[in-house]
Every structure is written in structure tokens, then in C-alpha cells.
Amino acid sequence: QKNMLKMLRPLGACAGYRAPFAASSSLAKTTPVVGMRQQAFGQQQCMSASTNAVQPVTIKTPDGAMPGTDSYSVDPYNGKDAVSNGGRLAPGDPSRRAFAYFMMGSARFVYASVARLAVLKFVNYMNASADVLALASIEVPISGIPDGGCIVVKWRGKPVFIKKRTDEELADITAVDWKTLRDPQSDKARRIKEELLVVLGVCTHLGCVPISNAGDYKGGWFCPCHGSHYDASARIRKGPAPLNLE
């Protein structure tokens, strides 16, 4: 056994030979190495006469560490194992264009939807409420109005005059040159039907309510507060009121 160990020591120094992972006394007992041959340049070549000689295996790992040990690790961010950008694709890489376009398109769609919803909410907020819309129009029966009579109805909290005019009243208002009036307006522009007149019953002076079938003009209105007189077409003819009844 001592003779065999003496022969293994020069084997480790031979050029081109690497010892196995572990050399035990049992391996030394069963390794039948018989000798060495001296080469021309003074180097020694190891020779084995056995056909069952164990050849060394070289495993290339980072820093020479063996797999499975604590010292074995691959760091893709530092050292010789580092890869470009930590293994991630660089910004603006052509292979990322499809994903980038998809994300930008999705974000723009969301922004447009939110903007549309905000506009619709604002418009709906500015619209009149249901109770106001319900009072926007009223229906009034006019078959019961006598000739020359006037009824007062309430619309949006304001009085409205509905007058059924007689032929004498119509002749009186058409005999006047409307262009010479304070607020020039023809009777035709103020009514839908010739015999019916619908106006807002609020004096254009200070907002009083005139009295129907009163004043200096036949079938007209008179405001007793400040003395404004309107004719049967509700046009201002006398007094401080600046405009005709609406």
C-alpha cells in the first residue's frame, strides 16, 4: 500500500492529467498503474495498463463551484454572468411595439369614455328638471270664453290673459298706424287667430297686473299702479310703460 501511494504522487504532477473528485485508500488499492515513460523533453507521461482506469470529469460552473453547493450561484446583474438590462428588453425595443400600442390605445379609450361621461353629466345637470318641464305647457279650454271676455290662467307662476275679441275691437286696433306707436308692432304679429289674443299679464313698467276691459281704449287693459293704458292688442298706448305686453 505504501508503494502504491508513492506511485500516485507523481501521477498528480503529470501534464494533462487531473485527479478524480476524491482519492481514497480503497481507490489507491484498486488502481493498477504500472509505470511511467520518460519523454525526450524531460516530461513524464502517465501510462495505465488497466482497461478499467477511471478518467477525470471536468464540470464548468461559475467560479469553479460545484452545483448543489452554497457557493454555486449565477448573478445575471453583476460580474461575468451579467446580461444586458438585467435580462429585460430595452425601452423602445421593436418587439415591444404591439404591447405599447395596445396599452396606449386602451388608455385613450378610457380617457375618451370618462370625458364623454363628464360632458353628459354636465349637460343633464343644466337641463330643466321634470317638475319644471311639466309646467312648461298647459292646456286651457277656450270654448267657454264669451265675445269680448278675458280669462286669466296661471303659467309658471305668472298670470296669462286669454281674450276673445269682438269685431268692433278688431276694427279699432286696425285703424291705428302701428308704426307710430311707442313699441311698433302690428296686431298680426301678436296673435295666432284673429279673434284670440294670448299675452303675459305683467305690466312692462314695474311688473304690476293690469285690469282687463279697462282704460281709455276699447277692450284694452289698464294698470292702476302708474296709469299705463293698453289697447285690445295689448300694445302700450299711454302711460309710463315702455313696451307692449309680452
CSV table of C-alpha atoms in Angstrom, one decimal, residues 35-224:
chain,number,residue,atom,x,y,z
A,35,GLY,CA,4.7,2.8,-14.6
A,36,MET,CA,5.8,5.9,-16.4
A,37,ARG,CA,7.7,6.6,-19.6
A,38,GLN,CA,10.4,9.3,-19.9
A,39,GLN,CA,9.9,11.5,-22.9
A,40,ALA,CA,12.5,13.3,-24.9
A,41,PHE,CA,12.0,16.7,-23.3
A,42,GLY,CA,12.2,15.5,-19.7
A,43,GLN,CA,8.4,15.3,-19.2
A,44,GLN,CA,6.7,12.3,-17.8
A,45,GLN,CA,3.7,10.6,-19.5
A,46,CYS,CA,1.4,8.6,-17.3
A,47,MET,CA,0.6,5.1,-18.6
A,48,SER,CA,-2.0,2.7,-17.4
A,49,ALA,CA,-2.0,-0.9,-18.1
A,50,SER,CA,-5.6,-1.4,-17.0
A,51,THR,CA,-8.7,-1.2,-19.2
A,52,ASN,CA,-10.8,-0.1,-16.2
A,53,ALA,CA,-9.0,3.2,-15.5
A,54,VAL,CA,-11.2,6.0,-14.1
A,55,GLN,CA,-11.0,9.2,-16.3
A,56,PRO,CA,-11.5,12.6,-14.6
A,57,VAL,CA,-14.6,14.6,-15.4
A,58,THR,CA,-14.4,18.4,-15.6
A,59,ILE,CA,-17.6,20.4,-14.9
A,60,LYS,CA,-17.6,24.1,-15.9
A,61,THR,CA,-19.5,26.2,-13.3
A,62,PRO,CA,-19.3,29.9,-12.3
A,63,ASP,CA,-16.1,30.4,-10.3
A,64,GLY,CA,-15.4,26.7,-10.3
A,65,ALA,CA,-18.1,26.0,-7.7
A,66,MET,CA,-19.9,22.6,-7.8
A,67,PRO,CA,-23.7,22.5,-8.5
A,68,GLY,CA,-25.7,21.9,-5.3
A,69,THR,CA,-23.2,23.8,-3.0
A,70,ASP,CA,-23.8,27.1,-1.3
A,71,SER,CA,-21.0,28.8,-3.4
A,72,TYR,CA,-22.8,27.9,-6.6
A,73,SER,CA,-24.8,30.9,-8.0
A,74,VAL,CA,-25.4,32.7,-11.2
A,75,ASP,CA,-25.9,36.5,-11.0
A,76,PRO,CA,-27.4,37.9,-14.2
A,77,TYR,CA,-26.9,41.5,-13.0
A,78,ASN,CA,-23.2,41.5,-11.9
A,79,GLY,CA,-19.9,40.0,-12.9
A,80,LYS,CA,-19.2,37.9,-15.9
A,81,ASP,CA,-22.7,36.4,-15.9
A,82,ALA,CA,-24.4,39.8,-16.2
A,83,VAL,CA,-26.7,40.3,-19.2
A,84,SER,CA,-27.8,43.5,-20.9
A,85,ASN,CA,-30.5,45.5,-19.0
A,86,GLY,CA,-30.9,42.7,-16.4
A,87,GLY,CA,-32.5,40.4,-18.9
A,88,ARG,CA,-35.3,42.8,-19.7
A,89,LEU,CA,-36.0,44.4,-23.1
A,90,ALA,CA,-34.7,47.9,-23.5
A,91,PRO,CA,-37.3,50.8,-23.8
A,92,GLY,CA,-38.3,51.3,-27.4
A,93,ASP,CA,-37.4,47.8,-28.4
A,94,PRO,CA,-39.3,46.9,-31.7
A,95,SER,CA,-40.6,43.7,-30.2
A,96,ARG,CA,-42.5,45.7,-27.6
A,97,ARG,CA,-44.4,47.9,-30.1
A,98,ALA,CA,-47.5,45.8,-30.2
A,99,PHE,CA,-47.8,45.8,-26.4
A,100,ALA,CA,-47.1,49.5,-26.2
A,101,TYR,CA,-49.7,50.4,-28.9
A,102,PHE,CA,-52.3,48.2,-27.1
A,103,MET,CA,-51.7,49.9,-23.8
A,104,MET,CA,-51.8,53.4,-25.3
A,105,GLY,CA,-55.0,52.7,-27.3
A,106,SER,CA,-56.7,51.2,-24.2
A,107,ALA,CA,-55.7,54.3,-22.1
A,108,ARG,CA,-57.0,56.7,-24.7
A,109,PHE,CA,-60.3,54.8,-24.9
A,110,VAL,CA,-60.7,55.0,-21.2
A,111,TYR,CA,-59.9,58.8,-21.2
A,112,ALA,CA,-62.4,59.4,-24.0
A,113,SER,CA,-65.2,57.5,-22.2
A,114,VAL,CA,-64.6,59.4,-19.0
A,115,ALA,CA,-64.6,62.8,-20.9
A,116,ARG,CA,-67.9,61.8,-22.6
A,117,LEU,CA,-69.5,60.8,-19.3
A,118,ALA,CA,-68.4,64.1,-17.7
A,119,VAL,CA,-70.0,66.1,-20.6
A,120,LEU,CA,-73.2,64.2,-20.5
A,121,LYS,CA,-73.4,64.7,-16.7
A,122,PHE,CA,-72.9,68.4,-17.1
A,123,VAL,CA,-75.5,68.7,-19.9
A,124,ASN,CA,-78.1,66.8,-17.9
A,125,TYR,CA,-77.4,69.0,-14.9
A,126,MET,CA,-78.1,72.1,-16.9
A,127,ASN,CA,-81.4,70.7,-18.3
A,128,ALA,CA,-84.7,71.6,-16.7
A,129,SER,CA,-86.0,69.2,-14.1
A,130,ALA,CA,-89.1,67.0,-14.6
A,131,ASP,CA,-91.3,69.3,-12.5
A,132,VAL,CA,-90.3,72.3,-14.5
A,133,LEU,CA,-90.9,70.6,-17.8
A,134,ALA,CA,-94.3,69.5,-16.6
A,135,LEU,CA,-95.2,73.2,-16.1
A,136,ALA,CA,-93.8,74.3,-19.4
A,137,SER,CA,-97.1,73.9,-21.3
A,138,ILE,CA,-100.7,74.0,-20.2
A,139,GLU,CA,-104.0,73.3,-22.0
A,140,VAL,CA,-106.9,75.7,-21.4
A,141,PRO,CA,-110.4,75.3,-22.8
A,142,ILE,CA,-111.5,78.5,-24.7
A,143,SER,CA,-114.9,77.4,-25.9
A,144,GLY,CA,-116.5,79.0,-22.8
A,145,ILE,CA,-115.0,82.5,-23.3
A,146,PRO,CA,-117.7,84.9,-24.3
A,147,ASP,CA,-117.1,87.5,-27.1
A,148,GLY,CA,-115.1,90.4,-25.6
A,149,GLY,CA,-114.4,88.4,-22.5
A,150,CYS,CA,-111.0,87.7,-20.9
A,151,ILE,CA,-109.8,84.9,-18.6
A,152,VAL,CA,-106.7,84.7,-16.5
A,153,VAL,CA,-104.7,81.4,-16.1
A,154,LYS,CA,-101.5,80.7,-14.3
A,155,TRP,CA,-98.5,79.6,-16.2
A,156,ARG,CA,-95.1,79.2,-14.5
A,157,GLY,CA,-96.3,81.3,-11.6
A,158,LYS,CA,-97.3,84.2,-13.8
A,159,PRO,CA,-100.8,85.4,-15.0
A,160,VAL,CA,-101.7,84.9,-18.6
A,161,PHE,CA,-104.5,86.8,-20.4
A,162,ILE,CA,-106.6,84.9,-22.9
A,163,LYS,CA,-109.0,87.3,-24.6
A,164,LYS,CA,-111.7,86.7,-27.3
A,165,ARG,CA,-112.0,90.0,-29.2
A,166,THR,CA,-115.1,91.3,-30.9
A,167,ASP,CA,-115.3,92.7,-34.4
A,168,GLU,CA,-115.6,96.3,-33.1
A,169,GLU,CA,-112.4,95.8,-31.0
A,170,LEU,CA,-110.6,94.5,-34.1
A,171,ALA,CA,-111.7,97.4,-36.2
A,172,ASP,CA,-110.4,99.8,-33.6
A,173,ILE,CA,-106.9,98.4,-33.4
A,174,THR,CA,-106.5,98.0,-37.1
A,175,ALA,CA,-107.5,101.6,-37.7
A,176,VAL,CA,-104.2,102.8,-36.0
A,177,ASP,CA,-100.9,103.0,-37.8
A,178,TRP,CA,-98.8,100.7,-35.7
A,179,LYS,CA,-95.6,102.2,-37.0
A,180,THR,CA,-96.3,105.4,-35.0
A,181,LEU,CA,-96.7,103.5,-31.7
A,182,ARG,CA,-94.2,103.6,-28.8
A,183,ASP,CA,-93.4,100.0,-29.3
A,184,PRO,CA,-94.2,99.5,-33.0
A,185,GLN,CA,-95.8,96.1,-33.6
A,186,SER,CA,-98.7,95.0,-35.8
A,187,ASP,CA,-101.6,93.1,-34.5
A,188,LYS,CA,-100.9,90.3,-37.0
A,189,ALA,CA,-97.5,89.7,-35.4
A,190,ARG,CA,-99.0,89.3,-32.0
A,191,ARG,CA,-101.7,86.7,-32.4
A,192,ILE,CA,-102.3,83.3,-34.0
A,193,LYS,CA,-106.0,83.6,-34.5
A,194,GLU,CA,-107.6,87.0,-35.3
A,195,GLU,CA,-110.2,86.8,-32.6
A,196,LEU,CA,-107.9,85.3,-29.9
A,197,LEU,CA,-105.1,87.1,-28.1
A,198,VAL,CA,-102.8,85.4,-25.6
A,199,VAL,CA,-100.4,87.7,-23.6
A,200,LEU,CA,-98.5,87.7,-20.4
A,201,GLY,CA,-100.4,89.7,-17.8
A,202,VAL,CA,-97.5,91.6,-16.4
A,203,CYS,CA,-97.1,95.3,-16.9
A,204,THR,CA,-93.8,96.2,-18.6
A,205,HIS,CA,-93.3,99.2,-16.3
A,206,LEU,CA,-92.9,97.7,-12.8
A,207,GLY,CA,-94.4,94.3,-13.1
A,208,CYS,CA,-98.0,95.0,-11.9
A,209,VAL,CA,-101.0,93.1,-13.2
A,210,PRO,CA,-103.2,95.3,-15.4
A,211,ILE,CA,-107.0,95.2,-15.3
A,212,SER,CA,-108.8,93.8,-18.4
A,213,ASN,CA,-111.5,95.6,-20.3
A,214,ALA,CA,-110.5,98.9,-18.6
A,215,GLY,CA,-108.7,102.1,-19.6
A,216,ASP,CA,-109.1,104.6,-22.4
A,217,TYR,CA,-109.1,102.0,-25.2
A,218,LYS,CA,-112.0,99.6,-26.0
A,219,GLY,CA,-111.3,96.1,-25.0
A,220,GLY,CA,-107.9,97.0,-23.6
A,221,TRP,CA,-106.1,96.9,-20.3
A,222,PHE,CA,-105.3,99.5,-17.6
A,223,CYS,CA,-102.6,99.4,-14.9
A,224,PRO,CA,-103.9,101.4,-11.9
